[in-house]
């Protein structure tokens, strides 16, 4: 394909969908991808650039001339343009913007760059159709015609008053089905579901999901309509969020992908592994402390992994349920106190079952003394209660301090649980076995 | 609110959004919720019923009369109706369908019930607008007018030939901007992105995300257009999937929520905890086997938690990265063999760092003999390699056998890793310390 056959590339690419071409370019090296983009016309190249992986995007935009990049950005929606520009340094960014042809677009972009990337303002685009409530259907259609070039997908048309304040929305379907001289004021729906510019993107996603919206208007503090967010951006937000949660739970400290370099992946994994190792070494300290007792009843050592593993599993289970509830942001009917009691009761049930099971196996299968079985069983019971308590409380605390609560299921808390579990285990053993 | 004031309830509910009312009803008990639904008119009640939690939905529909339920279903889209009916037994389902007023709807529903709930066919709705390619714009608008009642949201109008085969789509915007006598054949886009009825819902979600679609047509084996899937259903699929993954990773065997009863949650947690406990007890067996050696060098016991925890952490990290890649379904440029090598090299780097660190701490901080430090360090190194290998291979194998690979990060594999790690640890110790 890469035999410099410009005409062939151009023809074959122009029939294809931009997402498919982007997937193809992801496979090529940077020079080849850049070459292909330069052969294509600007509008198609802009669409493809938006669809690329962030890593590839970065490589390509940093090796393009600023005028060349500006020509592509002229063909992008303002929100996509801002995503691209946010990857550049401040000076380069300004230089690229100064090369833009469309003055309206550069004003939009400068406006959007002011918002936090993770807020509704950072997600929204300036391209949308709005209609004054006093317009007729014909006037609105003319506005649609005027904006047809800029606004690729129209979902709802937002209705505003003379001061540009959001009043509601009217669907294209409604426009088509109404007589030409109908006033917009008579046909629009006045449900004002909108989000303020400063709302966090996760909350926007949750609202759009709850109300089944494919686009949502964004308003400023004066309820003035300033932009709209479309569902395709929200899908990316949801996907990012679930990846972040899983990474937090599995202790990857950095956003890595399997295709990254060996050292980058190794580096992303090391911090949490080191924390685990330090925890393990502290655990060694705890066991050392009980070495005399251990020397007398060597069989105690055999059940260390059992106690540690159960503590870890219980902790992760409890925290994941809490994290899930926190993420769903459903109205909390339970107070923290009620949740604590409930968690305690669940742990009680599981603790009794597991403790009893372990007692039975230790006494009847492993043929240890009864008091030894009671020791292991009771230790299990205490560890289940403790780990469940930690697993419930930690994510709630983390959430209150604004930290992603999914971390609570990660190695840090698991390690802390392990240490507490060990201390409890040996404590119980010392007491019951008189060591 | 619940003071039987019908008029008040009716008036206050009718202004509100159905999703808000549903959230409110979720808080009421079943009798109260049922009472409110009966006061409201059928169309609103149907919308609210769709928005309810699945548990509440089930309680309400099973305590309604079949004729009453049928009256609500008459106001639902076919896909929502099927979701509701799927919760009933086969006989009740048929009885409800026989009470439906609209014969076209009951035919649609019977058709949709044939498909697997998790396939494209199970997600799609029969309500959509299609236009023959030979129609003019005016004819199409008339069709939209005719269907306006049934099809709430129009995204694209699907274009078909005389045999109902899908040819492409045309946007409402395009319809509005075209002259009345323009032929559809001249203005439609012929990108045929569609999904077959049997495609799994996760794949549908991925395609819609990739191509930024808000609706996608569903075709049968003859490429005949049979339904469409809208983005709001896909959002629910994505959310469900990420919850499932997290549950698989954290070892909840059943779809539970924090608001469920204590025994239900306890029961959902027990199976995996028991597996962990059985694993721990087997671990006790392994350590028992090495009891003589342990008796001689009691300090070996101290480092059991360290080895076990590191193995667990490494295993989870490796598998989560693989699971993420599998989920993203990106083109795999690496062969399994290449990935294996890469995983091995990453583990090598981390193994050397962690092993060295542990060696140093054991010798210089804990003041053990050098050969003892080497034993612990080398065991760490082996465990990192082994756990990384297991963490990479297991999800790939599970995926190949059609099991959700996220399970690989769950308690089952972690437990298996723990056991292997223990065996390796004591094996290394026996060899190096001549026990």
CSV table of N, CA and C in Angstrom, one decimal, chain B residues 77-169:
chain,number,residue,atom,x,y,z
B,77,UNK,N,-42.5,1.0,23.7
B,77,UNK,CA,-41.8,0.5,22.5
B,77,UNK,C,-41.6,-1.0,22.6
B,78,UNK,N,-41.5,-1.6,21.5
B,78,UNK,CA,-41.4,-3.1,21.5
B,78,UNK,C,-40.2,-3.6,22.3
B,79,UNK,N,-39.1,-2.9,22.3
B,79,UNK,CA,-37.9,-3.5,23.0
B,79,UNK,C,-38.1,-3.4,24.5
B,80,UNK,N,-38.7,-2.3,25.0
B,80,UNK,CA,-39.0,-2.2,26.4
B,80,UNK,C,-40.1,-3.2,26.8
B,81,UNK,N,-41.1,-3.4,26.0
B,81,UNK,CA,-42.1,-4.3,26.3
B,81,UNK,C,-41.6,-5.7,26.4
B,82,UNK,N,-40.6,-6.1,25.6
B,82,UNK,CA,-40.0,-7.4,25.7
B,82,UNK,C,-39.2,-7.6,26.9
B,83,UNK,N,-38.5,-6.5,27.3
B,83,UNK,CA,-37.7,-6.6,28.6
B,83,UNK,C,-38.7,-6.9,29.8
B,84,UNK,N,-39.8,-6.2,29.8
B,84,UNK,CA,-40.8,-6.5,30.8
B,84,UNK,C,-41.3,-7.9,30.8
B,85,UNK,N,-41.7,-8.3,29.6
B,85,UNK,CA,-42.4,-9.6,29.4
B,85,UNK,C,-41.4,-10.8,29.7
B,86,UNK,N,-40.1,-10.5,29.4
B,86,UNK,CA,-39.1,-11.6,29.7
B,86,UNK,C,-39.0,-11.9,31.2
B,87,UNK,N,-39.5,-11.0,32.0
B,87,UNK,CA,-39.5,-11.3,33.5
B,87,UNK,C,-40.6,-12.2,33.9
B,88,UNK,N,-41.6,-12.4,33.0
B,88,UNK,CA,-42.7,-13.3,33.4
B,88,UNK,C,-42.5,-14.7,32.9
B,89,UNK,N,-43.3,-15.7,33.4
B,89,UNK,CA,-43.2,-17.0,33.0
B,89,UNK,C,-43.9,-17.1,31.6
B,90,UNK,N,-43.7,-18.2,30.9
B,90,UNK,CA,-44.1,-18.3,29.5
B,90,UNK,C,-45.7,-18.2,29.4
B,91,UNK,N,-46.4,-18.8,30.3
B,91,UNK,CA,-47.9,-18.8,30.2
B,91,UNK,C,-48.4,-17.4,30.5
B,92,UNK,N,-47.9,-16.8,31.6
B,92,UNK,CA,-48.3,-15.4,31.9
B,92,UNK,C,-48.0,-14.5,30.7
B,93,UNK,N,-46.9,-14.6,30.2
B,93,UNK,CA,-46.4,-13.8,29.1
B,93,UNK,C,-47.4,-13.9,27.9
B,94,UNK,N,-47.8,-15.1,27.6
B,94,UNK,CA,-48.8,-15.3,26.5
B,94,UNK,C,-50.1,-14.7,26.8
B,95,UNK,N,-50.5,-14.8,28.1
B,95,UNK,CA,-51.8,-14.3,28.5
B,95,UNK,C,-51.8,-12.7,28.3
B,96,UNK,N,-50.7,-12.1,28.8
B,96,UNK,CA,-50.6,-10.7,28.7
B,96,UNK,C,-50.7,-10.2,27.2
B,97,UNK,N,-49.9,-10.9,26.4
B,97,UNK,CA,-49.8,-10.5,25.0
B,97,UNK,C,-51.2,-10.7,24.3
B,98,UNK,N,-52.0,-11.7,24.8
B,98,UNK,CA,-53.3,-11.8,24.2
B,98,UNK,C,-54.3,-10.7,24.5
B,99,UNK,N,-53.9,-10.0,25.6
B,99,UNK,CA,-54.8,-8.8,26.0
B,99,UNK,C,-54.4,-7.5,25.3
B,100,UNK,N,-53.3,-7.5,24.5
B,100,UNK,CA,-52.9,-6.3,23.9
B,100,UNK,C,-53.9,-5.8,22.9
B,101,UNK,N,-54.1,-4.5,22.9
B,101,UNK,CA,-55.1,-3.9,21.9
B,101,UNK,C,-54.5,-3.8,20.5
B,102,UNK,N,-53.2,-3.4,20.4
B,102,UNK,CA,-52.6,-3.1,19.1
B,102,UNK,C,-52.1,-4.4,18.5
B,103,UNK,N,-52.7,-4.9,17.4
B,103,UNK,CA,-52.3,-6.2,16.9
B,103,UNK,C,-50.9,-6.1,16.3
B,104,UNK,N,-50.5,-5.0,15.7
B,104,UNK,CA,-49.2,-4.8,15.1
B,104,UNK,C,-48.1,-5.0,16.2
B,105,UNK,N,-48.4,-4.4,17.4
B,105,UNK,CA,-47.4,-4.4,18.5
B,105,UNK,C,-47.3,-5.9,19.0
B,106,UNK,N,-48.4,-6.6,19.1
B,106,UNK,CA,-48.2,-7.9,19.6
B,106,UNK,C,-47.4,-8.8,18.7
B,107,UNK,N,-47.6,-8.6,17.4
B,107,UNK,CA,-46.8,-9.3,16.4
B,107,UNK,C,-45.3,-9.0,16.5
B,108,UNK,N,-45.0,-7.7,16.7
B,108,UNK,CA,-43.6,-7.3,16.9
B,108,UNK,C,-43.0,-7.9,18.2
B,109,UNK,N,-43.8,-7.9,19.2
B,109,UNK,CA,-43.3,-8.5,20.5
B,109,UNK,C,-43.1,-10.0,20.3
B,110,UNK,N,-44.0,-10.7,19.7
B,110,UNK,CA,-43.8,-12.1,19.5
B,110,UNK,C,-42.5,-12.4,18.7
B,111,UNK,N,-42.3,-11.5,17.7
B,111,UNK,CA,-41.1,-11.7,16.9
B,111,UNK,C,-39.8,-11.5,17.7
B,112,UNK,N,-39.8,-10.4,18.5
B,112,UNK,CA,-38.6,-10.1,19.3
B,112,UNK,C,-38.3,-11.1,20.4
B,113,UNK,N,-39.4,-11.7,20.9
B,113,UNK,CA,-39.2,-12.7,22.0
B,113,UNK,C,-38.4,-13.9,21.5
B,114,UNK,N,-38.3,-14.1,20.2
B,114,UNK,CA,-37.6,-15.2,19.7
B,114,UNK,C,-36.1,-15.1,19.9
B,115,UNK,N,-35.6,-13.8,20.0
B,115,UNK,CA,-34.2,-13.6,20.0
B,115,UNK,C,-33.6,-13.8,21.4
B,116,UNK,N,-32.3,-14.1,21.5
B,116,UNK,CA,-31.6,-14.2,22.8
B,116,UNK,C,-31.5,-12.8,23.3
B,117,UNK,N,-31.8,-12.7,24.7
B,117,UNK,CA,-31.8,-11.4,25.3
B,117,UNK,C,-30.5,-10.6,25.1
B,118,UNK,N,-29.4,-11.3,25.1
B,118,UNK,CA,-28.1,-10.6,25.0
B,118,UNK,C,-27.6,-10.4,23.6
B,119,UNK,N,-28.4,-10.7,22.6
B,119,UNK,CA,-28.0,-10.5,21.2
B,119,UNK,C,-28.6,-9.2,20.7
B,120,UNK,N,-28.1,-8.8,19.5
B,120,UNK,CA,-28.6,-7.6,18.8
B,120,UNK,C,-30.1,-7.7,18.7
B,121,UNK,N,-30.6,-8.9,18.3
B,121,UNK,CA,-32.0,-9.1,18.1
B,121,UNK,C,-32.8,-8.9,19.4
B,122,UNK,N,-32.2,-9.2,20.6
B,122,UNK,CA,-32.9,-9.0,21.8
B,122,UNK,C,-32.9,-7.5,22.3
B,123,UNK,N,-32.0,-6.7,21.7
B,123,UNK,CA,-31.9,-5.3,22.1
B,123,UNK,C,-32.7,-4.4,21.2
B,124,UNK,N,-32.9,-4.9,20.0
B,124,UNK,CA,-33.5,-4.0,19.0
B,124,UNK,C,-35.0,-3.7,19.3
B,125,UNK,N,-35.5,-2.6,18.7
B,125,UNK,CA,-36.9,-2.3,18.7
B,125,UNK,C,-37.4,-2.3,17.3
B,126,UNK,N,-38.7,-2.6,17.2
B,126,UNK,CA,-39.3,-2.7,15.9
B,126,UNK,C,-39.8,-1.3,15.4
B,127,UNK,N,-39.7,-0.3,16.3
B,127,UNK,CA,-40.2,1.0,15.9
B,127,UNK,C,-39.1,1.8,15.3
B,128,UNK,N,-39.2,2.1,14.0
B,128,UNK,CA,-38.2,2.9,13.4
B,128,UNK,C,-38.8,3.4,12.1
B,129,UNK,N,-38.2,4.4,11.4
B,129,UNK,CA,-38.7,4.8,10.1
B,129,UNK,C,-37.9,4.3,9.0
B,130,UNK,N,-38.5,3.7,8.0
B,130,UNK,CA,-37.7,3.3,6.9
B,130,UNK,C,-38.4,3.9,5.6
B,131,UNK,N,-37.6,4.2,4.6
B,131,UNK,CA,-38.1,4.8,3.4
B,131,UNK,C,-37.6,4.0,2.2
B,132,UNK,N,-38.4,3.8,1.2
B,132,UNK,CA,-38.0,3.1,0.0
B,132,UNK,C,-37.1,4.1,-0.8
B,133,UNK,N,-36.1,3.6,-1.4
B,133,UNK,CA,-35.2,4.5,-2.2
B,133,UNK,C,-35.9,5.2,-3.3
B,134,UNK,N,-37.1,4.7,-3.8
B,134,UNK,CA,-37.8,5.3,-4.8
B,134,UNK,C,-38.7,6.4,-4.4
B,135,UNK,N,-38.9,6.5,-3.1
B,135,UNK,CA,-39.8,7.6,-2.6
B,135,UNK,C,-39.2,9.0,-2.8
B,136,UNK,N,-40.1,10.0,-2.7
B,136,UNK,CA,-39.6,11.3,-2.7
B,136,UNK,C,-39.5,11.8,-1.2
B,137,UNK,N,-39.0,13.0,-1.1
B,137,UNK,CA,-38.9,13.6,0.3
B,137,UNK,C,-40.3,13.7,0.9
B,138,UNK,N,-41.3,14.2,0.1
B,138,UNK,CA,-42.6,14.4,0.6
B,138,UNK,C,-43.2,13.0,1.1
B,139,UNK,N,-43.0,12.0,0.3
B,139,UNK,CA,-43.6,10.7,0.7
B,139,UNK,C,-42.9,10.3,2.0
B,140,UNK,N,-41.6,10.5,2.2
B,140,UNK,CA,-41.0,10.1,3.4
B,140,UNK,C,-41.5,10.9,4.6
B,141,UNK,N,-41.8,12.2,4.4
B,141,UNK,CA,-42.3,13.0,5.5
B,141,UNK,C,-43.7,12.5,5.8
B,142,UNK,N,-44.5,12.1,4.9
B,142,UNK,CA,-45.8,11.5,5.2
B,142,UNK,C,-45.6,10.3,6.0
B,143,UNK,N,-44.6,9.5,5.7
B,143,UNK,CA,-44.4,8.2,6.5
B,143,UNK,C,-44.0,8.6,7.9
B,144,UNK,N,-43.2,9.6,8.0
B,144,UNK,CA,-42.8,10.1,9.4
B,144,UNK,C,-44.0,10.5,10.1
B,145,UNK,N,-44.9,11.2,9.4
B,145,UNK,CA,-46.1,11.7,10.1
B,145,UNK,C,-47.0,10.5,10.6
B,146,UNK,N,-47.1,9.5,9.7
B,146,UNK,CA,-47.9,8.4,10.0
B,146,UNK,C,-47.4,7.6,11.2
B,147,UNK,N,-46.0,7.6,11.3
B,147,UNK,CA,-45.4,6.8,12.4
B,147,UNK,C,-45.1,7.7,13.6
B,148,UNK,N,-45.4,9.0,13.5
B,148,UNK,CA,-44.9,9.9,14.6
B,148,UNK,C,-45.3,9.4,16.0
B,149,UNK,N,-46.5,8.8,16.1
B,149,UNK,CA,-47.0,8.3,17.4
B,149,UNK,C,-46.1,7.2,17.9
B,150,UNK,N,-45.7,6.3,17.0
B,150,UNK,CA,-45.0,5.1,17.4
B,150,UNK,C,-43.6,5.3,17.7
B,151,UNK,N,-42.9,6.1,16.8
B,151,UNK,CA,-41.5,6.3,16.9
B,151,UNK,C,-41.2,7.5,17.6
B,152,UNK,N,-40.7,7.4,18.9
B,152,UNK,CA,-40.5,8.6,19.7
B,152,UNK,C,-39.3,9.4,19.2
B,153,UNK,N,-38.2,8.7,19.0
B,153,UNK,CA,-37.0,9.4,18.6
B,153,UNK,C,-36.5,8.9,17.2
B,154,UNK,N,-36.4,9.9,16.3
B,154,UNK,CA,-35.9,9.5,15.0
B,154,UNK,C,-34.5,10.0,14.9
B,155,UNK,N,-33.6,9.1,14.6
B,155,UNK,CA,-32.2,9.5,14.4
B,155,UNK,C,-31.9,9.6,12.9
B,156,UNK,N,-31.8,8.4,12.4
B,156,UNK,CA,-31.7,8.3,10.9
B,156,UNK,C,-32.9,7.6,10.3
B,157,UNK,N,-33.2,7.9,9.1
B,157,UNK,CA,-34.2,7.2,8.4
B,157,UNK,C,-33.5,6.1,7.5
B,158,UNK,N,-33.9,4.9,7.7
B,158,UNK,CA,-33.2,3.8,7.0
B,158,UNK,C,-33.8,3.7,5.6
B,159,UNK,N,-32.9,3.5,4.6
B,159,UNK,CA,-33.3,3.4,3.2
B,159,UNK,C,-33.2,2.0,2.8
B,160,UNK,N,-34.3,1.5,2.2
B,160,UNK,CA,-34.4,0.1,1.7
B,160,UNK,C,-34.8,0.0,0.3
B,161,UNK,N,-34.5,-1.2,-0.3
B,161,UNK,CA,-35.0,-1.4,-1.7
B,161,UNK,C,-36.3,-2.0,-1.7
B,162,UNK,N,-36.8,-2.5,-2.8
B,162,UNK,CA,-38.2,-3.0,-2.9
B,162,UNK,C,-38.3,-4.3,-2.1
B,163,UNK,N,-37.2,-5.0,-1.9
B,163,UNK,CA,-37.2,-6.3,-1.1
B,163,UNK,C,-36.9,-6.0,0.3
B,164,UNK,N,-37.0,-4.8,0.8
B,164,UNK,CA,-36.7,-4.4,2.2
B,164,UNK,C,-35.3,-4.6,2.6
B,165,UNK,N,-34.4,-4.7,1.6
B,165,UNK,CA,-33.0,-4.9,2.0
B,165,UNK,C,-32.4,-3.5,2.3
B,166,UNK,N,-31.5,-3.5,3.3
B,166,UNK,CA,-31.0,-2.2,3.8
B,166,UNK,C,-30.0,-1.6,2.7
B,167,UNK,N,-30.2,-0.4,2.3
B,167,UNK,CA,-29.2,0.2,1.4
B,167,UNK,C,-28.4,1.3,2.0
B,168,UNK,N,-28.9,2.0,3.1
B,168,UNK,CA,-28.2,3.1,3.7
B,168,UNK,C,-29.1,3.9,4.6
B,169,UNK,N,-28.7,5.1,4.8
B,169,UNK,CA,-29.6,5.9,5.7
B,169,UNK,C,-29.6,7.4,5.2
